[in-house]
C-alpha cells in the first residue's frame, strides 16, 4: 500500500511516499521558501536526485509541482494519483478532541481551523495542505495525525493551569503538548532497546521547535510546551518560558501592540533574538570564534533543558534513559555535552568520545558507569504517521 505523508509548514512542504508495511521509502523531498521566486524543490528516489530553484507562489502550486514529479514519465514513481491509497497529514494542534489518528471530514477540518489561533505558525498551513491534497489526490483516503495526540495521557494535575476552573472546564485552556509523533516514535525505540517493563524516559526533541517530555511506561505524563507550541525550552525563534507580566509591561508601558509582542515572542526571540542567528550550526561556529552572545545563548539553552530534566526526574521519581532527537539533538555533540555536564548527582555520565562520533543511526553515548542511558535516536515522524495510517486501514 502506497502512503503519502505531507507535512505542510508556513513556507514549506515536506513529503515522503512510503510502501507499507515494508516501510520502504519510494521517494521523499521538500519545497522550501514557498511564496518566493527562488523556492527550492527537492526530490529523491532510488534512481534520481533533483534540486530545482523555481518560483512557487503558494502551497497549491507547490503540491502541484510535487504531483508532477511523482507522475513524471521519466523520473516519476507513480503512473497515476490513484496509485496512492492514503495520505497522512501532520497537523500540529488537535486540542483535546483528537487523541488518535483520524479520517479527515468537514468536522475535522473545521476543528483544525478553530484551533488555528493556538498554533498560528502551523495549523493554517497544515489545513492548506489538506485542502490541496483533497483536490489533487481525490481517490486517496486522507488522515490526520495530530502532534498533540501522544500527550492525551498527561494527568490533569500536570496539564491544568492554576487559573479559575471555568477556563479549564469550559474554554479548553490547558497544556496540550506537541511534537507528539516524534516523542512517541523515539520513546518506542528506546523502550525496545531497554527491553524492560515500567520505564521512565525523558525525550528531548531539539529542532527548530524544541520540547521535552516525561514518558512513564510508554505514556506521556508531562511536557514542556503548553497551550500552544511556545512554552518551555529556548527555540530557534521562540522564547520558551517567559513571565507573562513581561507581555503586559511591553504593551502597557513600552507601547508595543499585542500583535507585535506575539510576533516578537514567536519569530524574533529564542536563539535568533539572543544571537542574530537561528541555525545552531552558525551559533556554534560563532561561539568557537569567541562570540560572547553565542556562548551565552548556548549556555542558556542547555541550562533550560537541564532544569526540565531535573523536574521530570522528580515527577517520575527517577529516569532510565534520556533521549536526544531532531536536528540539534541528533547532530550537535556540543549541545548534548552542555546538557549532560555536571549531572553526576543523577548518575548521568556522557562518554565524550562516543558523543563526538558522527553518525545518523541509533546510538548510546553514555559512559559504561552511567546508571542513566543517554541515547541519540533519529526521529522519523513520517514513518510513524505512515504506520498509524496503515494500522487504521488494515
Ligand atoms: P529540525 O527542525 O529537526 O529539522 O532541526 C533543524 C535545526 O537543526 C536547524 O535549524 C539547526 O539549528 C539544527 N542542526 C541541523 N544539523 C546540525 C548540526 N550538524 N549541528 C548543529 N545543529 C544542527
Short mmCIF file of C-alpha atoms and ligand atoms in Angstrom, two decimals:
data_model
loop_
_atom_site.label_atom_id
_atom_site.label_comp_id
_atom_site.label_asym_id
_atom_site.label_seq_id
_atom_site.Cartn_x
_atom_site.Cartn_y
_atom_site.Cartn_z
CA UNK A 1 0.00 0.00 0.00
CA UNK A 2 1.42 3.42 -1.02
CA UNK A 3 1.00 6.08 1.65
CA UNK A 4 1.99 9.69 1.01
CA UNK A 5 2.93 11.75 4.05
CA UNK A 6 2.52 15.51 3.83
CA UNK A 7 3.93 17.92 6.39
CA UNK A 8 2.88 21.37 5.30
CA UNK A 9 4.57 24.28 7.11
CA UNK A 10 4.12 28.04 6.81
CA UNK A 11 6.55 28.32 3.87
CA UNK A 12 7.44 24.71 3.21
CA UNK A 13 6.00 21.30 2.30
CA UNK A 14 7.85 18.13 3.28
CA UNK A 15 6.67 14.93 1.61
CA UNK A 16 7.52 11.27 1.70
CA UNK A 17 5.98 8.36 -0.21
CA UNK A 18 6.25 5.03 1.61
CA UNK A 19 5.28 1.49 0.75
CA UNK A 20 3.67 -0.07 3.81
CA UNK A 21 4.06 -2.31 5.70
CA UNK A 22 7.61 -2.74 4.32
CA UNK A 23 8.33 0.92 5.27
CA UNK A 24 10.30 1.26 2.06
CA UNK A 25 10.74 4.92 1.13
CA UNK A 26 9.81 5.28 -2.56
CA UNK A 27 10.69 8.96 -2.72
CA UNK A 28 10.95 11.98 -0.49
CA UNK A 29 11.71 15.64 -0.65
CA UNK A 30 10.59 19.11 0.24
CA UNK A 31 9.83 22.57 -1.00
CA UNK A 32 11.28 25.45 0.96
CA UNK A 33 10.59 29.18 0.65
CA UNK A 34 7.10 28.86 -0.80
CA UNK A 35 5.94 32.32 -1.82
CA UNK A 36 9.31 33.36 -3.23
CA UNK A 37 10.71 33.44 -6.77
CA UNK A 38 13.54 31.27 -5.55
CA UNK A 39 11.76 28.40 -3.88
CA UNK A 40 13.85 25.24 -3.53
CA UNK A 41 12.26 21.99 -4.68
CA UNK A 42 13.95 18.68 -3.89
CA UNK A 43 13.02 15.15 -4.91
CA UNK A 44 14.93 11.97 -4.15
CA UNK A 45 14.09 8.47 -5.33
CA UNK A 46 16.18 5.36 -5.72
CA UNK A 47 17.31 6.48 -9.20
CA UNK A 48 17.09 10.25 -9.21
CA UNK A 49 18.04 13.21 -7.11
CA UNK A 50 16.62 16.54 -8.21
CA UNK A 51 17.07 20.04 -6.83
CA UNK A 52 15.42 22.97 -8.60
CA UNK A 53 15.19 26.65 -7.79
CA UNK A 54 11.90 27.96 -9.18
CA UNK A 55 9.02 30.31 -8.47
CA UNK A 56 6.38 28.66 -6.28
CA UNK A 57 3.82 31.31 -5.29
CA UNK A 58 1.70 29.26 -2.90
CA UNK A 59 1.05 25.82 -1.37
CA UNK A 60 -1.28 24.81 -4.19
CA UNK A 61 1.43 25.42 -6.77
CA UNK A 62 3.88 23.58 -4.52
CA UNK A 63 1.77 20.46 -4.21
CA UNK A 64 1.12 20.55 -7.97
CA UNK A 65 4.88 20.57 -8.59
CA UNK A 66 5.32 17.61 -6.25
CA UNK A 67 2.49 15.73 -8.00
CA UNK A 68 4.09 16.43 -11.41
CA UNK A 69 7.34 14.93 -10.17
CA UNK A 70 5.63 11.86 -8.70
CA UNK A 71 3.92 11.25 -12.06
CA UNK A 72 6.81 12.31 -14.34
CA UNK A 73 7.21 9.87 -17.27
CA UNK A 74 10.96 9.57 -16.86
CA UNK A 75 11.81 10.31 -13.24
CA UNK A 76 8.48 9.73 -11.56
CA UNK A 77 7.49 6.85 -9.30
CA UNK A 78 3.74 6.55 -9.98
CA UNK A 79 1.58 6.03 -13.06
CA UNK A 80 -1.45 7.82 -11.64
CA UNK A 81 -2.50 9.62 -8.47
CA UNK A 82 -4.87 6.66 -7.95
CA UNK A 83 -1.77 4.62 -7.01
CA UNK A 84 -1.75 6.41 -3.67
CA UNK A 85 -4.11 4.66 -1.30
CA UNK A 86 -3.89 7.06 1.61
CA UNK A 87 -2.40 10.37 2.64
CA UNK A 88 -1.28 11.10 6.19
CA UNK A 89 -1.13 14.78 7.13
CA UNK A 90 0.78 16.10 10.09
CA UNK A 91 -1.25 18.70 11.94
CA UNK A 92 0.19 20.46 14.97
CA UNK A 93 -2.82 21.29 17.16
CA UNK A 94 -5.72 18.89 17.65
CA UNK A 95 -6.91 20.27 21.01
CA UNK A 96 -8.32 17.69 23.37
CA UNK A 97 -10.81 16.35 20.81
CA UNK A 98 -8.41 14.25 18.75
CA UNK A 99 -6.05 11.93 20.55
CA UNK A 100 -5.85 9.34 17.75
CA UNK A 101 -5.15 9.26 14.01
CA UNK A 102 -8.34 10.47 12.37
CA UNK A 103 -10.04 10.21 8.96
CA UNK A 104 -10.49 13.72 7.61
CA UNK A 105 -14.02 15.08 7.15
CA UNK A 106 -15.60 18.53 7.26
CA UNK A 107 -15.84 18.46 11.06
CA UNK A 108 -12.12 17.68 11.43
CA UNK A 109 -11.19 20.47 9.01
CA UNK A 110 -13.38 22.94 10.89
CA UNK A 111 -11.74 21.95 14.17
CA UNK A 112 -8.24 22.48 12.71
CA UNK A 113 -9.38 25.93 11.60
CA UNK A 114 -10.91 26.75 15.00
CA UNK A 115 -7.63 25.80 16.68
CA UNK A 116 -5.54 27.98 14.34
CA UNK A 117 -5.18 30.89 16.80
CA UNK A 118 -3.44 28.43 19.17
CA UNK A 119 -0.86 27.36 16.57
CA UNK A 120 -0.72 30.31 14.17
CA UNK A 121 2.62 29.27 12.65
CA UNK A 122 1.36 25.78 11.86
CA UNK A 123 -2.38 24.94 11.76
CA UNK A 124 -3.36 27.27 8.85
CA UNK A 125 -0.55 25.84 6.68
CA UNK A 126 -1.45 22.27 7.71
CA UNK A 127 -5.06 22.87 6.67
CA UNK A 128 -3.96 24.38 3.37
CA UNK A 129 -2.00 21.18 2.65
CA UNK A 130 -5.10 19.06 3.37
CA UNK A 131 -7.36 21.10 1.09
CA UNK A 132 -4.86 20.95 -1.77
CA UNK A 133 -4.26 17.22 -1.35
CA UNK A 134 -8.01 16.57 -1.44
CA UNK A 135 -8.16 18.31 -4.82
CA UNK A 136 -5.10 16.67 -6.32
CA UNK A 137 -5.47 13.13 -4.92
CA UNK A 138 -9.22 12.77 -4.94
CA UNK A 139 -9.29 8.97 -4.70
CA UNK A 140 -6.92 8.70 -1.70
CA UNK A 141 -8.24 8.43 1.84
CA UNK A 142 -6.94 11.38 3.85
CA UNK A 143 -5.94 11.07 7.51
CA UNK A 144 -4.58 13.44 10.05
CA UNK A 145 -2.08 12.72 12.80
CA UNK A 146 -2.01 15.43 15.45
CA UNK A 147 1.17 16.45 17.28
CA UNK A 148 -0.94 16.81 20.41
CA UNK A 149 -2.29 13.22 20.28
CA UNK A 150 0.50 11.44 22.18
CA UNK A 151 0.04 13.82 25.12
CA UNK A 152 -3.59 12.89 25.76
CA UNK A 153 -2.32 10.81 28.72
CA UNK A 154 -0.91 13.79 30.68
CA UNK A 155 -2.75 13.82 34.04
CA UNK A 156 -4.91 16.79 34.98
CA UNK A 157 -2.54 17.89 37.77
CA UNK A 158 0.15 18.45 35.12
CA UNK A 159 -1.92 19.90 32.30
CA UNK A 160 -4.18 22.27 34.22
CA UNK A 161 -3.09 25.87 34.87
CA UNK A 162 -3.73 27.43 38.28
CA UNK A 163 -6.32 29.86 36.95
CA UNK A 164 -10.10 29.82 37.57
CA UNK A 165 -11.64 26.40 36.85
CA UNK A 166 -14.10 27.85 34.34
CA UNK A 167 -11.25 28.37 31.86
CA UNK A 168 -10.26 24.71 32.00
CA UNK A 169 -13.76 23.29 32.21
CA UNK A 170 -15.47 25.36 29.54
CA UNK A 171 -12.86 27.17 27.49
CA UNK A 172 -10.27 24.50 26.80
CA UNK A 173 -7.38 26.35 28.45
CA UNK A 174 -4.85 23.71 29.47
CA UNK A 175 -1.44 22.41 28.38
CA UNK A 176 -1.76 20.19 25.30
CA UNK A 177 1.78 19.20 24.35
CA UNK A 178 3.38 18.99 20.90
CA UNK A 179 5.94 17.05 18.81
CA UNK A 180 3.94 14.02 19.97
CA UNK A 181 4.63 11.93 16.86
CA UNK A 182 8.36 12.37 17.35
CA UNK A 183 8.32 11.72 21.12
CA UNK A 184 6.20 8.60 20.54
CA UNK A 185 8.49 7.26 17.82
CA UNK A 186 11.77 7.71 19.69
CA UNK A 187 10.39 6.57 23.04
CA UNK A 188 9.17 3.30 21.46
CA UNK A 189 12.67 2.78 20.02
CA UNK A 190 14.19 3.45 23.46
CA UNK A 191 11.78 1.07 25.17
CA UNK A 192 12.61 -1.68 22.66
CA UNK A 193 16.32 -1.09 23.38
CA UNK A 194 15.95 -1.06 27.18
CA UNK A 195 13.82 -4.19 26.99
CA UNK A 196 12.33 -3.82 30.47
CA UNK A 197 8.93 -3.16 31.96
CA UNK A 198 7.96 0.12 33.61
CA UNK A 199 10.41 2.50 32.03
CA UNK A 200 10.99 6.16 32.86
CA UNK A 201 12.20 8.19 29.87
CA UNK A 202 12.96 11.82 29.18
CA UNK A 203 12.68 12.58 25.47
CA UNK A 204 14.30 15.82 24.27
CA UNK A 205 13.28 16.97 20.78
CA UNK A 206 15.63 19.76 19.70
CA UNK A 207 14.97 21.09 16.20
CA UNK A 208 13.63 24.44 15.02
CA UNK A 209 10.99 23.88 17.68
CA UNK A 210 12.18 22.30 20.93
CA UNK A 211 10.32 20.33 23.58
CA UNK A 212 10.91 17.81 26.32
CA UNK A 213 8.59 15.04 27.53
CA UNK A 214 8.47 12.83 30.61
CA UNK A 215 7.33 9.36 29.48
CA UNK A 216 6.39 6.75 32.07
CA UNK A 217 5.58 3.20 30.91
CA UNK A 218 5.24 4.44 27.33
CA UNK A 219 2.82 7.25 28.20
CA UNK A 220 3.46 10.99 28.14
CA UNK A 221 2.95 12.31 31.68
CA UNK A 222 4.36 15.82 31.35
CA UNK A 223 5.68 18.06 28.63
CA UNK A 224 7.37 21.45 28.30
CA UNK A 225 5.17 23.07 25.63
CA UNK A 226 1.74 24.11 26.85
CA UNK A 227 -1.43 25.64 25.48
CA UNK A 228 0.44 26.45 22.24
CA UNK A 229 3.83 25.31 20.92
CA UNK A 230 5.64 28.23 22.54
CA UNK A 231 6.29 27.37 26.20
CA UNK A 232 9.31 25.61 27.64
CA UNK A 233 12.73 25.35 26.04
CA UNK A 234 14.63 28.07 24.18
CA UNK A 235 13.94 27.50 20.45
CA UNK A 236 15.21 28.82 17.11
CA UNK A 237 12.94 31.89 17.14
CA UNK A 238 10.59 31.24 20.10
CA UNK A 239 11.37 32.37 23.64
CA UNK A 240 10.03 29.37 25.54
CA UNK A 241 9.22 30.02 29.24
CA UNK A 242 8.66 33.68 30.00
CA UNK A 243 6.99 35.55 32.87
CA UNK A 244 3.64 36.66 31.40
CA UNK A 245 3.94 40.01 33.21
CA UNK A 246 6.54 40.99 30.60
CA UNK A 247 3.81 40.95 27.94
CA UNK A 248 1.64 43.40 29.91
CA UNK A 249 4.65 45.60 30.62
CA UNK A 250 5.59 45.70 26.93
CA UNK A 251 2.03 46.64 25.92
CA UNK A 252 1.08 49.00 28.76
CA UNK A 253 4.40 50.71 29.41
CA UNK A 254 6.62 50.25 26.37
CA UNK A 255 3.88 50.82 23.78
CA UNK A 256 4.03 47.56 21.82
CA UNK A 257 0.82 46.27 20.30
CA UNK A 258 -0.29 42.76 21.27
CA UNK A 259 0.34 41.64 17.69
CA UNK A 260 3.90 42.95 17.84
CA UNK A 261 4.59 41.13 21.10
CA UNK A 262 3.18 37.92 19.63
CA UNK A 263 5.40 38.29 16.54
CA UNK A 264 8.43 39.12 18.71
CA UNK A 265 7.98 36.14 21.03
CA UNK A 266 7.31 33.64 18.22
CA UNK A 267 9.52 34.82 15.37
CA UNK A 268 12.22 37.13 16.74
CA UNK A 269 13.15 35.57 20.07
CA UNK A 270 14.90 32.36 21.15
CA UNK A 271 18.38 31.80 19.70
CA UNK A 272 17.69 34.37 16.95
CA UNK A 273 16.87 37.09 19.47
CA UNK A 274 19.88 36.23 21.59
CA UNK A 275 22.46 35.93 18.81
CA UNK A 276 21.14 37.15 15.46
CA UNK A 277 21.24 33.56 14.14
CA UNK A 278 18.62 30.86 14.41
CA UNK A 279 20.57 27.94 12.96
CA UNK A 280 22.59 26.26 15.69
CA UNK A 281 25.41 25.47 13.25
CA UNK A 282 26.04 29.20 12.80
CA UNK A 283 25.81 29.84 16.54
CA UNK A 284 28.28 27.05 17.35
CA UNK A 285 30.69 28.30 14.73
CA UNK A 286 30.48 31.87 16.11
CA UNK A 287 30.92 30.56 19.66
CA UNK A 288 34.09 28.76 18.59
CA UNK A 289 35.40 32.14 17.38
CA UNK A 290 34.69 33.60 20.82
CA UNK A 291 31.37 35.41 20.14
CA UNK A 292 30.19 36.10 23.70
CA UNK A 293 26.45 36.32 22.95
CA UNK A 294 26.59 32.97 21.12
CA UNK A 295 28.44 31.32 24.02
CA UNK A 296 25.89 32.69 26.49
CA UNK A 297 22.92 31.64 24.30
CA UNK A 298 24.23 28.06 24.14
CA UNK A 299 24.63 28.04 27.92
CA UNK A 300 21.13 29.45 28.45
CA UNK A 301 19.67 26.87 26.09
CA UNK A 302 21.39 23.94 27.83
CA UNK A 303 20.57 25.33 31.30
CA UNK A 304 16.84 25.43 30.50
CA UNK A 305 16.97 21.80 29.30
CA UNK A 306 18.82 20.76 32.47
CA UNK A 307 16.14 22.34 34.66
CA UNK A 308 13.41 20.38 32.87
CA UNK A 309 15.41 17.16 33.20
CA UNK A 310 15.62 17.77 36.95
CA UNK A 311 11.89 18.48 37.13
CA UNK A 312 10.96 15.33 35.21
CA UNK A 313 13.26 13.12 37.26
CA UNK A 314 11.36 14.43 40.30
CA UNK A 315 7.99 13.90 38.55
CA UNK A 316 8.81 10.25 37.73
CA UNK A 317 10.97 9.55 40.79
CA UNK A 318 13.85 8.50 38.52
CA UNK A 319 14.89 8.09 34.92
CA UNK A 320 16.19 5.11 32.90
CA UNK A 321 17.15 6.94 29.74
CA UNK A 322 17.45 10.40 28.28
CA UNK A 323 16.81 10.63 24.54
CA UNK A 324 18.18 13.33 22.24
CA UNK A 325 16.44 13.69 18.88
CA UNK A 326 15.72 16.03 15.89
CA UNK A 327 18.17 18.31 14.02
CA UNK A 328 20.05 19.64 17.05
CA UNK A 329 19.54 16.66 19.36
CA UNK A 330 20.85 14.22 16.75
CA UNK A 331 23.69 16.34 15.38
CA UNK A 332 25.02 18.72 18.00
CA UNK A 333 27.51 16.91 20.22
CA UNK A 334 28.19 20.27 21.89
CA UNK A 335 24.57 20.73 22.98
CA UNK A 336 24.44 17.16 24.35
CA UNK A 337 27.68 17.78 26.20
CA UNK A 338 26.46 21.07 27.73
CA UNK A 339 23.21 19.44 28.85
CA UNK A 340 24.82 16.35 30.39
CA UNK A 341 27.68 18.21 32.09
CA UNK A 342 27.67 18.19 35.91
CA UNK A 343 24.79 15.75 36.22
CA UNK A 344 26.66 13.16 38.33
CA UNK A 345 24.20 13.65 41.22
CA UNK A 346 21.66 11.97 38.94
CA UNK A 347 24.20 9.40 37.76
CA UNK A 348 24.11 10.78 34.23
CA UNK A 349 27.54 10.45 32.59
CA UNK A 350 28.34 11.10 28.94
CA UNK A 351 31.09 9.26 27.06
CA UNK A 352 32.79 12.17 25.29
CA UNK A 353 34.36 10.06 22.53
CA UNK A 354 31.07 8.29 21.72
CA UNK A 355 29.25 11.60 21.86
CA UNK A 356 31.64 13.18 19.35
CA UNK A 357 31.30 10.39 16.77
CA UNK A 358 29.33 11.48 13.71
CA UNK A 359 26.55 9.06 12.92
CA UNK A 360 22.96 9.17 11.73
CA UNK A 361 21.85 5.97 13.44
CA UNK A 362 20.56 5.00 16.89
CA UNK A 363 23.41 5.15 19.40
CA UNK A 364 24.20 5.02 23.09
CA UNK A 365 26.51 7.85 24.17
CA UNK A 366 26.63 7.36 27.96
CA UNK A 367 29.76 6.03 29.63
CA UNK A 368 29.79 2.45 30.95
CA UNK A 369 29.44 3.61 34.57
CA UNK A 370 26.43 5.84 33.83
CA UNK A 371 23.29 4.47 35.50
CA UNK A 372 21.15 6.50 33.15
CA UNK A 373 21.35 5.68 29.44
CA UNK A 374 21.90 8.62 27.11
CA UNK A 375 20.51 7.75 23.68
CA UNK A 376 20.70 9.60 20.37
CA UNK A 377 17.74 8.42 18.31
CA UNK A 378 16.99 9.78 14.84
CA UNK A 379 13.33 10.71 14.74
CA UNK A 380 11.12 9.69 11.83
CA UNK A 381 7.78 11.39 12.09
CA UNK A 382 6.85 10.40 8.52
CA UNK A 383 7.30 6.70 9.22
CA UNK A 384 5.34 7.00 12.47
CA UNK A 385 2.44 8.69 10.63
CA UNK A 386 2.54 6.06 7.87
CA UNK A 387 2.46 3.27 10.50
CA UNK A 388 -0.55 4.82 12.23
CA UNK A 389 -2.43 5.28 8.94
CA UNK A 390 -1.56 1.75 7.81
CA UNK A 391 -2.75 0.29 11.14
CA UNK A 392 -6.08 2.05 10.73
CA UNK A 393 -6.56 0.74 7.20
CA UNK A 394 -5.52 -2.86 7.79
P1 LIG B 1 14.71 20.09 12.55
O1 LIG B 1 13.62 21.06 12.90
O2 LIG B 1 14.63 18.82 13.32
O3 LIG B 1 14.84 19.87 11.06
O4 LIG B 1 16.09 20.77 13.01
C1 LIG B 1 16.60 21.89 12.33
C2 LIG B 1 17.72 22.52 13.14
O5 LIG B 1 18.72 21.53 13.48
C3 LIG B 1 18.50 23.56 12.33
O6 LIG B 1 17.91 24.82 12.43
C4 LIG B 1 19.83 23.54 13.01
O7 LIG B 1 19.81 24.51 14.05
C5 LIG B 1 19.96 22.19 13.66
N1 LIG B 1 21.04 21.37 13.08
C6 LIG B 1 21.00 20.59 11.99
N2 LIG B 1 22.21 19.99 11.77
C7 LIG B 1 23.02 20.42 12.77
C8 LIG B 1 24.39 20.18 13.13
N3 LIG B 1 25.16 19.37 12.40
N4 LIG B 1 24.88 20.78 14.23
C9 LIG B 1 24.10 21.59 14.98
N5 LIG B 1 22.80 21.84 14.70
C10 LIG B 1 22.27 21.29 13.61
#
